[in-house]
Coordinates of C-alpha atoms and ligand atoms in Angstrom, one line a residue:
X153 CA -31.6 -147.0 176.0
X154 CA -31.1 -146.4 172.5
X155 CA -30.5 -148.4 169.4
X156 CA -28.0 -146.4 167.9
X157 CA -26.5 -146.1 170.7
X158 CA -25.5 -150.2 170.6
X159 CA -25.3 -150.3 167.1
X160 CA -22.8 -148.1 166.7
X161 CA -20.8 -149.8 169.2
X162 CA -21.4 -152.9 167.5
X163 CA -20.3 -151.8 164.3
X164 CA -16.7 -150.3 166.1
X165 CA -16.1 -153.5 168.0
X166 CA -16.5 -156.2 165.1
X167 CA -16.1 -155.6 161.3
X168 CA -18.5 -152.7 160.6
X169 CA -21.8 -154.8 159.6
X170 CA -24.7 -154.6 161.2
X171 CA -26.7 -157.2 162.8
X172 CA -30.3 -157.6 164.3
X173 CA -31.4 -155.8 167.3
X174 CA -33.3 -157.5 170.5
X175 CA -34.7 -156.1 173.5
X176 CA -36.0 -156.7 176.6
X177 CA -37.1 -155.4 179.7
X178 CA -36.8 -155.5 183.1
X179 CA -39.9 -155.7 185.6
X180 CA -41.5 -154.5 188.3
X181 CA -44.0 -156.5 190.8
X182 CA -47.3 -154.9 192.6
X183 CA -47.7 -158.1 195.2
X184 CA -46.9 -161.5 195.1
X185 CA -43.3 -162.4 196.5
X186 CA -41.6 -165.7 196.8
X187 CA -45.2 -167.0 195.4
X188 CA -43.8 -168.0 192.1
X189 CA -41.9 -171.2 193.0
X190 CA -44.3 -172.3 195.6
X191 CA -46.8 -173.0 192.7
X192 CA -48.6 -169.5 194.0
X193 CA -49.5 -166.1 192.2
X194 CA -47.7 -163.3 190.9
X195 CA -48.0 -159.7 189.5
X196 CA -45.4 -158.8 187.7
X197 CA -45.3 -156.1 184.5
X198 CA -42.3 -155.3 182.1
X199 CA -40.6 -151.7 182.5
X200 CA -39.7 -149.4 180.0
X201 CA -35.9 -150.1 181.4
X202 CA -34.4 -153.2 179.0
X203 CA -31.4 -154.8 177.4
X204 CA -30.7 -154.3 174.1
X205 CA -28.7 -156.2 172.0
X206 CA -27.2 -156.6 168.4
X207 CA -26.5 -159.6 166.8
X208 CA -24.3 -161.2 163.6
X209 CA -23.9 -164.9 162.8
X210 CA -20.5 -164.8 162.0
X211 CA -20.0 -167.9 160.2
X212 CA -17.7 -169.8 163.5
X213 CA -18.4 -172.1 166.1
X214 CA -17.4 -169.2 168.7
X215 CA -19.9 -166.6 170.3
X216 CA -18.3 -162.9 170.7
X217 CA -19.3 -160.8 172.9
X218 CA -18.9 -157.2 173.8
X219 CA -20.4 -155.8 176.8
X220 CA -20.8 -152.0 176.2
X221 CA -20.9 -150.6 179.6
X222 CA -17.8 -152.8 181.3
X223 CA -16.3 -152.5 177.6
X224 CA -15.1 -156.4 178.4
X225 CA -15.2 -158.9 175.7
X226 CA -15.6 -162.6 176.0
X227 CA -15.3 -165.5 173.4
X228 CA -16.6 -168.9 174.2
X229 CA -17.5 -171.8 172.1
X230 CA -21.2 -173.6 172.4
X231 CA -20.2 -176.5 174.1
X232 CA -20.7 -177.7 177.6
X233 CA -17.1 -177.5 178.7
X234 CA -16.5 -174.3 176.7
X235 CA -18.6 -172.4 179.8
X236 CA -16.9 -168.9 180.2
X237 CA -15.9 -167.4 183.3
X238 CA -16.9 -164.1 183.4
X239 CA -19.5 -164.2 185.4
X240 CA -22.1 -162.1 183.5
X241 CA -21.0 -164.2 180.1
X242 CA -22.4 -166.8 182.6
X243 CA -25.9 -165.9 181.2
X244 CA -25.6 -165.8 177.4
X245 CA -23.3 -169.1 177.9
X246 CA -26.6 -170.6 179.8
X247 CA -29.2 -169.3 177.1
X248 CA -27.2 -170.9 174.4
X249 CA -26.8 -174.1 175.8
X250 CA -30.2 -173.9 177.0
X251 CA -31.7 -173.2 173.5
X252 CA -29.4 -176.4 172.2
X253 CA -31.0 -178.5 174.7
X254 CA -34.4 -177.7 172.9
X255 CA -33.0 -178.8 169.6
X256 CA -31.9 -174.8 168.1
X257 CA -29.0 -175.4 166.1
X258 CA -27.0 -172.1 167.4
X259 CA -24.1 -171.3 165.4
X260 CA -21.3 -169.2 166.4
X261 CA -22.0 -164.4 166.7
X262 CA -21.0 -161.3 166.8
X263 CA -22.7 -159.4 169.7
X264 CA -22.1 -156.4 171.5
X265 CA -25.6 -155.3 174.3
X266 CA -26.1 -152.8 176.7
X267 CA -29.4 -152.1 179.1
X268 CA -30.6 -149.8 181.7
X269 CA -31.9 -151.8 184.1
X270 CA -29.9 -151.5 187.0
X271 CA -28.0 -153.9 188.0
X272 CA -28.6 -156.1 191.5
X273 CA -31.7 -153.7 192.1
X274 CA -34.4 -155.8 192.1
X275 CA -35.6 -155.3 188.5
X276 CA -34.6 -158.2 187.3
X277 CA -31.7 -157.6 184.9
X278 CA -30.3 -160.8 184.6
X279 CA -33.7 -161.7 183.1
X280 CA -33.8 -159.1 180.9
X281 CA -30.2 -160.5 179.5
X282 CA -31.6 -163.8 179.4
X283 CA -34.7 -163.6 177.8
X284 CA -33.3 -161.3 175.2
X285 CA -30.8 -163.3 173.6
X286 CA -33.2 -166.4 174.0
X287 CA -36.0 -164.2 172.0
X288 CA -32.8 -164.1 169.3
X289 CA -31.4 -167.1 169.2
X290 CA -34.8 -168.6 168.1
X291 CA -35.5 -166.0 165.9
X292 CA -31.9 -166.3 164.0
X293 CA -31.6 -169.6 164.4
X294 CA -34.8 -171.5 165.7
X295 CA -37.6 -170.4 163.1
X296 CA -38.9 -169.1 166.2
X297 CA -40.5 -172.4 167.0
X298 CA -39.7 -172.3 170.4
X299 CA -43.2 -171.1 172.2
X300 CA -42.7 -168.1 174.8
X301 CA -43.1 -170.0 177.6
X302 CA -40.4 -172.2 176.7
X303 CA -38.3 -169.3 175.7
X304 CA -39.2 -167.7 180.0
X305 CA -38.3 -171.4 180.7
X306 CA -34.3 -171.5 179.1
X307 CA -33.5 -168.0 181.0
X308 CA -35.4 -169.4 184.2
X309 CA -32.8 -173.1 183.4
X310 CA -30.1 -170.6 182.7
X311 CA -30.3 -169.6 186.6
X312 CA -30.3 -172.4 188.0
X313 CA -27.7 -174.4 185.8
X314 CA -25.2 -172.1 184.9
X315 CA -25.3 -169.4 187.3
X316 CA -26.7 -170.9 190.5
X317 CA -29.9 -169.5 191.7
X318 CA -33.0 -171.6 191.8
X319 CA -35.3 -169.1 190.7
X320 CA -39.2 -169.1 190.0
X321 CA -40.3 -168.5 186.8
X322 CA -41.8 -164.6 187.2
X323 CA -38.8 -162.7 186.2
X324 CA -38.4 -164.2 183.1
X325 CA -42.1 -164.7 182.7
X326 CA -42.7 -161.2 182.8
X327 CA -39.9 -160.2 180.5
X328 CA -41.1 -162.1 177.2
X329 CA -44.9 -161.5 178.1
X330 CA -44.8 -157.9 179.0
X331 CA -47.8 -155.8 177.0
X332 CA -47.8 -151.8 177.8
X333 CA -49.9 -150.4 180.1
X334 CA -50.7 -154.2 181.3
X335 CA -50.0 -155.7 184.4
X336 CA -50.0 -159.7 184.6
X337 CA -51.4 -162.2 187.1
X338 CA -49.4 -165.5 186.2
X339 CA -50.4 -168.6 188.1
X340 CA -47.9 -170.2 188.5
X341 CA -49.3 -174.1 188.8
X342 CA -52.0 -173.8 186.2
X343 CA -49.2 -171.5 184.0
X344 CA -52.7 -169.6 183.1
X345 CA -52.5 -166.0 182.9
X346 CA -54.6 -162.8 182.7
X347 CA -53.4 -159.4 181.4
X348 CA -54.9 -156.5 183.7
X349 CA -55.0 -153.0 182.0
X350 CA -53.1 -150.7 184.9
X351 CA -53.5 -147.2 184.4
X352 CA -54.5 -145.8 188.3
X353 CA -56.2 -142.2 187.9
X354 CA -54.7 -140.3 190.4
X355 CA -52.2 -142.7 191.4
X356 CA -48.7 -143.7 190.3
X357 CA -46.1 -146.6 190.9
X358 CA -42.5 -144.9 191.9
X359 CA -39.7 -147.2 193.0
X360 CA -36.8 -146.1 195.6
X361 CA -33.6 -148.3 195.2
X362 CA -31.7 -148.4 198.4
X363 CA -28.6 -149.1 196.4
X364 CA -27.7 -151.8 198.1
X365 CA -26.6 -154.8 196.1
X366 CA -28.1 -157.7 196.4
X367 CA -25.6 -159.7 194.6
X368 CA -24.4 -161.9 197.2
X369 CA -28.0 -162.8 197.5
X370 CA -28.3 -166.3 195.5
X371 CA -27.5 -169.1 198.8
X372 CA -30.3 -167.0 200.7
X373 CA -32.8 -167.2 198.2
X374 CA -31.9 -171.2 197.6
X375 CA -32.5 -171.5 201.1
X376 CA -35.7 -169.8 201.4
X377 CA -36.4 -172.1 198.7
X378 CA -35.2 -175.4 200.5
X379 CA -37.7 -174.3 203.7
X380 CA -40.8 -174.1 201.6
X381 CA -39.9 -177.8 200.2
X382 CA -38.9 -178.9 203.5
X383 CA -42.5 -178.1 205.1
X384 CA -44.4 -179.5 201.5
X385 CA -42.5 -183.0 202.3
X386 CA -43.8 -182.3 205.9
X387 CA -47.5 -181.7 204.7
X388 CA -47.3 -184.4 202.3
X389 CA -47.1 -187.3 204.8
X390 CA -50.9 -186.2 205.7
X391 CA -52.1 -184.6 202.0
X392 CA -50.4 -186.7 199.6
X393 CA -52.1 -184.3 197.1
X394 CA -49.6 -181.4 198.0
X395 CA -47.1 -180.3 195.5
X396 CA -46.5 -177.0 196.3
X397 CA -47.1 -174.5 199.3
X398 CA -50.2 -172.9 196.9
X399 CA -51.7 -176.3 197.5
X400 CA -51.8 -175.9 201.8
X401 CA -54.3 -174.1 203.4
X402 CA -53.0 -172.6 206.8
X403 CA -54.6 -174.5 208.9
X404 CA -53.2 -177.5 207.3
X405 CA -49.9 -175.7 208.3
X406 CA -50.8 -175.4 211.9
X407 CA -51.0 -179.4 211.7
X408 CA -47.7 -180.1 211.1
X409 CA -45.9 -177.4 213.4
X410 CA -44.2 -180.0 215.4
X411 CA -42.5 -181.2 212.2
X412 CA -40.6 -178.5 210.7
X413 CA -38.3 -175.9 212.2
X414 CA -39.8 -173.2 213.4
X415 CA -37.9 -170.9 210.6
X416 CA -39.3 -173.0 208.0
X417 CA -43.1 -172.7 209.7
X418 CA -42.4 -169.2 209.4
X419 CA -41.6 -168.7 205.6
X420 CA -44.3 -170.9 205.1
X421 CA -47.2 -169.2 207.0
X422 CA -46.0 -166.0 204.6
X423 CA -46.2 -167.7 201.6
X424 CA -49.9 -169.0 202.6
X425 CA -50.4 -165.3 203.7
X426 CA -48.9 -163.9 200.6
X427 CA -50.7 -166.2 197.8
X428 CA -54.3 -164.9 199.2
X429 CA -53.0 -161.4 199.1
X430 CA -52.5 -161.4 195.1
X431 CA -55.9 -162.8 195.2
X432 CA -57.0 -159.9 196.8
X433 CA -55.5 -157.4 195.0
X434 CA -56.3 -158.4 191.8
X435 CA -60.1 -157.9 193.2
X436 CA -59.2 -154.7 194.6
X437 CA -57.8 -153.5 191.5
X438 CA -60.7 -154.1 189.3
X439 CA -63.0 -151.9 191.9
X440 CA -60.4 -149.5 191.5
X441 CA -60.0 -149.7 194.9
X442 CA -56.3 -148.5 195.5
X443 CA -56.7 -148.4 199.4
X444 CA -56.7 -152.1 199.9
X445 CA -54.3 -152.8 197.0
X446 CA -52.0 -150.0 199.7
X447 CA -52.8 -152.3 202.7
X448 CA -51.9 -155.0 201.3
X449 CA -48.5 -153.6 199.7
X450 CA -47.7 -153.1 203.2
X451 CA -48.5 -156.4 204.6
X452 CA -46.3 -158.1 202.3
X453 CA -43.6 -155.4 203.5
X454 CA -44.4 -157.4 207.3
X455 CA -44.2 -160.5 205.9
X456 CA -41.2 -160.3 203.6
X457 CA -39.4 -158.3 207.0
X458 CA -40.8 -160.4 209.8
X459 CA -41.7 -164.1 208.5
X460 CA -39.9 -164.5 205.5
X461 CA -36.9 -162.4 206.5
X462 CA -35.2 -161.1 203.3
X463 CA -35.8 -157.8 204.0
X464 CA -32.6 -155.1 205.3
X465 CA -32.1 -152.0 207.4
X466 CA -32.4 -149.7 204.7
X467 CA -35.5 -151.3 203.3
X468 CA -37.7 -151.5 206.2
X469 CA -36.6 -147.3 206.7
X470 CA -37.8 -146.5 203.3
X471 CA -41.2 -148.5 204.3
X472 CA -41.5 -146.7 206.8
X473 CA -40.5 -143.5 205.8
X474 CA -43.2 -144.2 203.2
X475 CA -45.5 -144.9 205.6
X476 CA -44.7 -141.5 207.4
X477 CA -45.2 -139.4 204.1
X478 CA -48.8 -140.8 203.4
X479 CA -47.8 -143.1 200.8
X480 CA -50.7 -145.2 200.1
X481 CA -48.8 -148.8 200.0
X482 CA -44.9 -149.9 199.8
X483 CA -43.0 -152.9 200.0
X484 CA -39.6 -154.4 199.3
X485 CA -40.1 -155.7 195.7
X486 CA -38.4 -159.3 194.1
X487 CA -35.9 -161.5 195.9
X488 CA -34.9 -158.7 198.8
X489 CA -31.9 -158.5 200.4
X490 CA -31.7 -155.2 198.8
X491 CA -32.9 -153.6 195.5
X492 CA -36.0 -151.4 195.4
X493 CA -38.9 -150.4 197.5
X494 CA -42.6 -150.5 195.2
X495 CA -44.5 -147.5 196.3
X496 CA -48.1 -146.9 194.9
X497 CA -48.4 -143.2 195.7
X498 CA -51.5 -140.4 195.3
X499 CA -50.2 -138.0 192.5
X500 CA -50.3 -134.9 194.7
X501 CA -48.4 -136.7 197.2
X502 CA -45.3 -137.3 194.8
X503 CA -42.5 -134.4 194.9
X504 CA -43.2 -134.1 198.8
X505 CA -42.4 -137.9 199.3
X506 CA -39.7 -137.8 196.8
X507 CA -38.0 -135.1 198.4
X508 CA -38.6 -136.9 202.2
X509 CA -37.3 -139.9 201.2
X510 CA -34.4 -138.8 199.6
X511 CA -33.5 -136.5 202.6
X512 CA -34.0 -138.8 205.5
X513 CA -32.2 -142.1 203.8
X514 CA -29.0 -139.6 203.5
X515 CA -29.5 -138.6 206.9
X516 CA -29.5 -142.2 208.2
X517 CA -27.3 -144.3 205.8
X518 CA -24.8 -141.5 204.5
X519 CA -25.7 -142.3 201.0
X520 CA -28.2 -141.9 198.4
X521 CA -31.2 -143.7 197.0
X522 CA -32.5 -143.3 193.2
X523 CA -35.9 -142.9 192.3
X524 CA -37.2 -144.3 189.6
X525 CA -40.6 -144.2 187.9
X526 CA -42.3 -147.3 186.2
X527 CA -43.6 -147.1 183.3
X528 CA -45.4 -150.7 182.2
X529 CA -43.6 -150.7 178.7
X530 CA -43.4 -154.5 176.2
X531 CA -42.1 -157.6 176.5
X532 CA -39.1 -159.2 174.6
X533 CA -38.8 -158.5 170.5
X534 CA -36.8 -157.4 167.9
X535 CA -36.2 -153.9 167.2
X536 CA -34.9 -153.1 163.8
Ligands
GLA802 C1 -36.4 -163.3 192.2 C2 -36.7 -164.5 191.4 C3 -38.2 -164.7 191.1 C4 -39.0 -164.6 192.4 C5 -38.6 -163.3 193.1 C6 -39.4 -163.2 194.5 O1 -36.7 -162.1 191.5 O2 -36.0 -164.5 190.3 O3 -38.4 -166.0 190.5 O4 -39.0 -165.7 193.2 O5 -37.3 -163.2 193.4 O6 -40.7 -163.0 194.2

């Protein structure tokens, strides 16, 4: 995506100033699913796939917008009962008022964005929207003295008050922190985190979006959500001390079996499973040693499919068609339900599992996936 490319449309759409550019990026994840709001570990890193966005104080009490690609424009003023309707005007509305609550005084812009991140495929877009205009509302009109965390925290508040979803903290966390050629292990109780240089010799990360939407996506994830609390409550009546799912061991989980549903035993034995895993990646990694990071890629595939269930036809083919081609691990990746596969692949064994995969899923599903490769770019900042 390219800066001219917005700017020019900015100029067209308002009154032919210029304002200052944003950007940030989507991300990818190498293991740690569903860990984020259980208090657990995650893996993310940013992509070199973003939104970027320009940006004019334009004197008002009234945020413009233009979206490039829909070419659909929205006005809305900053106050709670001004909230738009449009649903993906949803999450600038959120960041503003979000960035209010913490005391920015946000005055009425101009802005027109566009990103190419794809949509509903698992790379986290709407994060990349939020945590763009969040980096440039403190900028242009917060001194920047909101602290990055905070900033992950107003697009992470933006999901779940304005647009529904009661989202961890990765997505977001990953998309202002991003460093190049750095992976991240955030822990998500502590908040501590460690960058991990990721640069595999002889290896690469590809991801193979099934293309099918996961938009529909957000009462699923809630409830996934609402299990995991349900069996904490549970656990809590005999460890007071547990907050979070991170804080349960699983024999502690066997204890209370006869007190939660079995579906909710279930999600919880792969978060247990799944917080370890991350653990034992991040050890795997620094001995270089790709073959267990693989085995555990797949693991998570089993869980996500078999315990935690957010998984889909077209996913579990692509893991296994992955499997087939000698791929050395592969998973669904983010919330599920559809989006991308994460495939960590042996160099030589790229074009001939590119070409397989591609194949087969139009064989099976009569359509076609996309391929794309990650490249671990920067987090959130401003461009011009
Ligand atoms: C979505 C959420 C994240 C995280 C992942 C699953 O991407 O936004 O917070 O829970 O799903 O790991």
């Amino acid at each position: 995506m390219e800066i001219e490319y917005v700017r020019s449309r900015f100029i067209k759409h308002f009154d032919g100033l210029t304002g200052a550019v944003y950007t940030s990026p989507g991300r990818v994840n190498l293991i740690g699913e569903h860990t984020d709001y259980n208090g657990g570990f995650v893996f993310p890193g940013a992509i070199d796939k973003s939104i970027i966005a320009e940006i004019r104080p334009n004197g008002t009490d009234k945020v413009k917008v233009y979206c490039i690609e829909q070419k659909d424009y929205v006005e809305f003023g900053l106050n709670e009962e001004d909230a738009p309707r449009t649903s993906w005007a949803k999450y600038l509305f959120g960041v503003c008022r979000e960035m209010i609550k913490r005391g920015v005084d946000v005055k009425g812009f101009n802005t027109a964005y566009a990103g190419d991140v794809p949509w509903g495929a698992g790379l986290s877009s709407s994060a990349a929207l939020e945590s763009t205009y969040a980096y440039a509302l403190n900028d242009l009109f917060g001194d920047n003295k909101i602290d990055k965390f905070e900033l992950a925290r107003v697009g992470q508040a933006t999901e779940h008050n304005y647009c529904g979803v009661k989202c961890g903290i990765m997505d977001q966390f990953a998309s202002v922190f991003g460093q190049k050629n750095h992976l991240m292990r955030l822990d998500c109780r502590s908040m501590e985190y460690k960058y991990y240089p990721f640069n595999p010799q002889g290896y690469r990360l590809v991801l193979v979006d099934s293309v099918v939407k996961h938009e529909l996506a957000s009462s699923a994830y809630n409830k996934r959500r609402e299990s995991c609390e349900n069996v904490v409550a549970a656990l809590q009546k005999k460890y007071p001390d547990v907050k979070f799912l991170r804080d349960a061991t699983k024999d502690m989980l066997a204890e209370v079996k006869d007190e939660v549903s079995e579906e909710d035993y279930m999600r919880a034995e792969y978060v247990i499973e799944e917080i370890q895993r991350v653990l034992d990646v991040c050890d795997a990694l620094e001995k270089g040693d790709y073959e267990t990071v693989g085995e555990k890629m797949y693991e998570t595939h089993q869980g996500m499919s078999k315990l935690y269930e957010v998984s889909c036809d077209e996913l579990d083919f692509l893991n296994d068609v992955a499997f087939d081609c000698g791929v050395t691990g592969s998973r669904v990746m983010g919330g599920g339900f559809g989006g991308c596969t994460i495939n960590l692949i042996k160099e030589e064994l790229y074009s001939t599992f590119v070409s397989e995969v591609r194949k087969r899923y139009f064989e099976v599903f009569g359509k076609r996936c996309k391929i794309y490769d990650v490249v671990i770019g920067d987090g959130a900042r401003r461009l011009d």
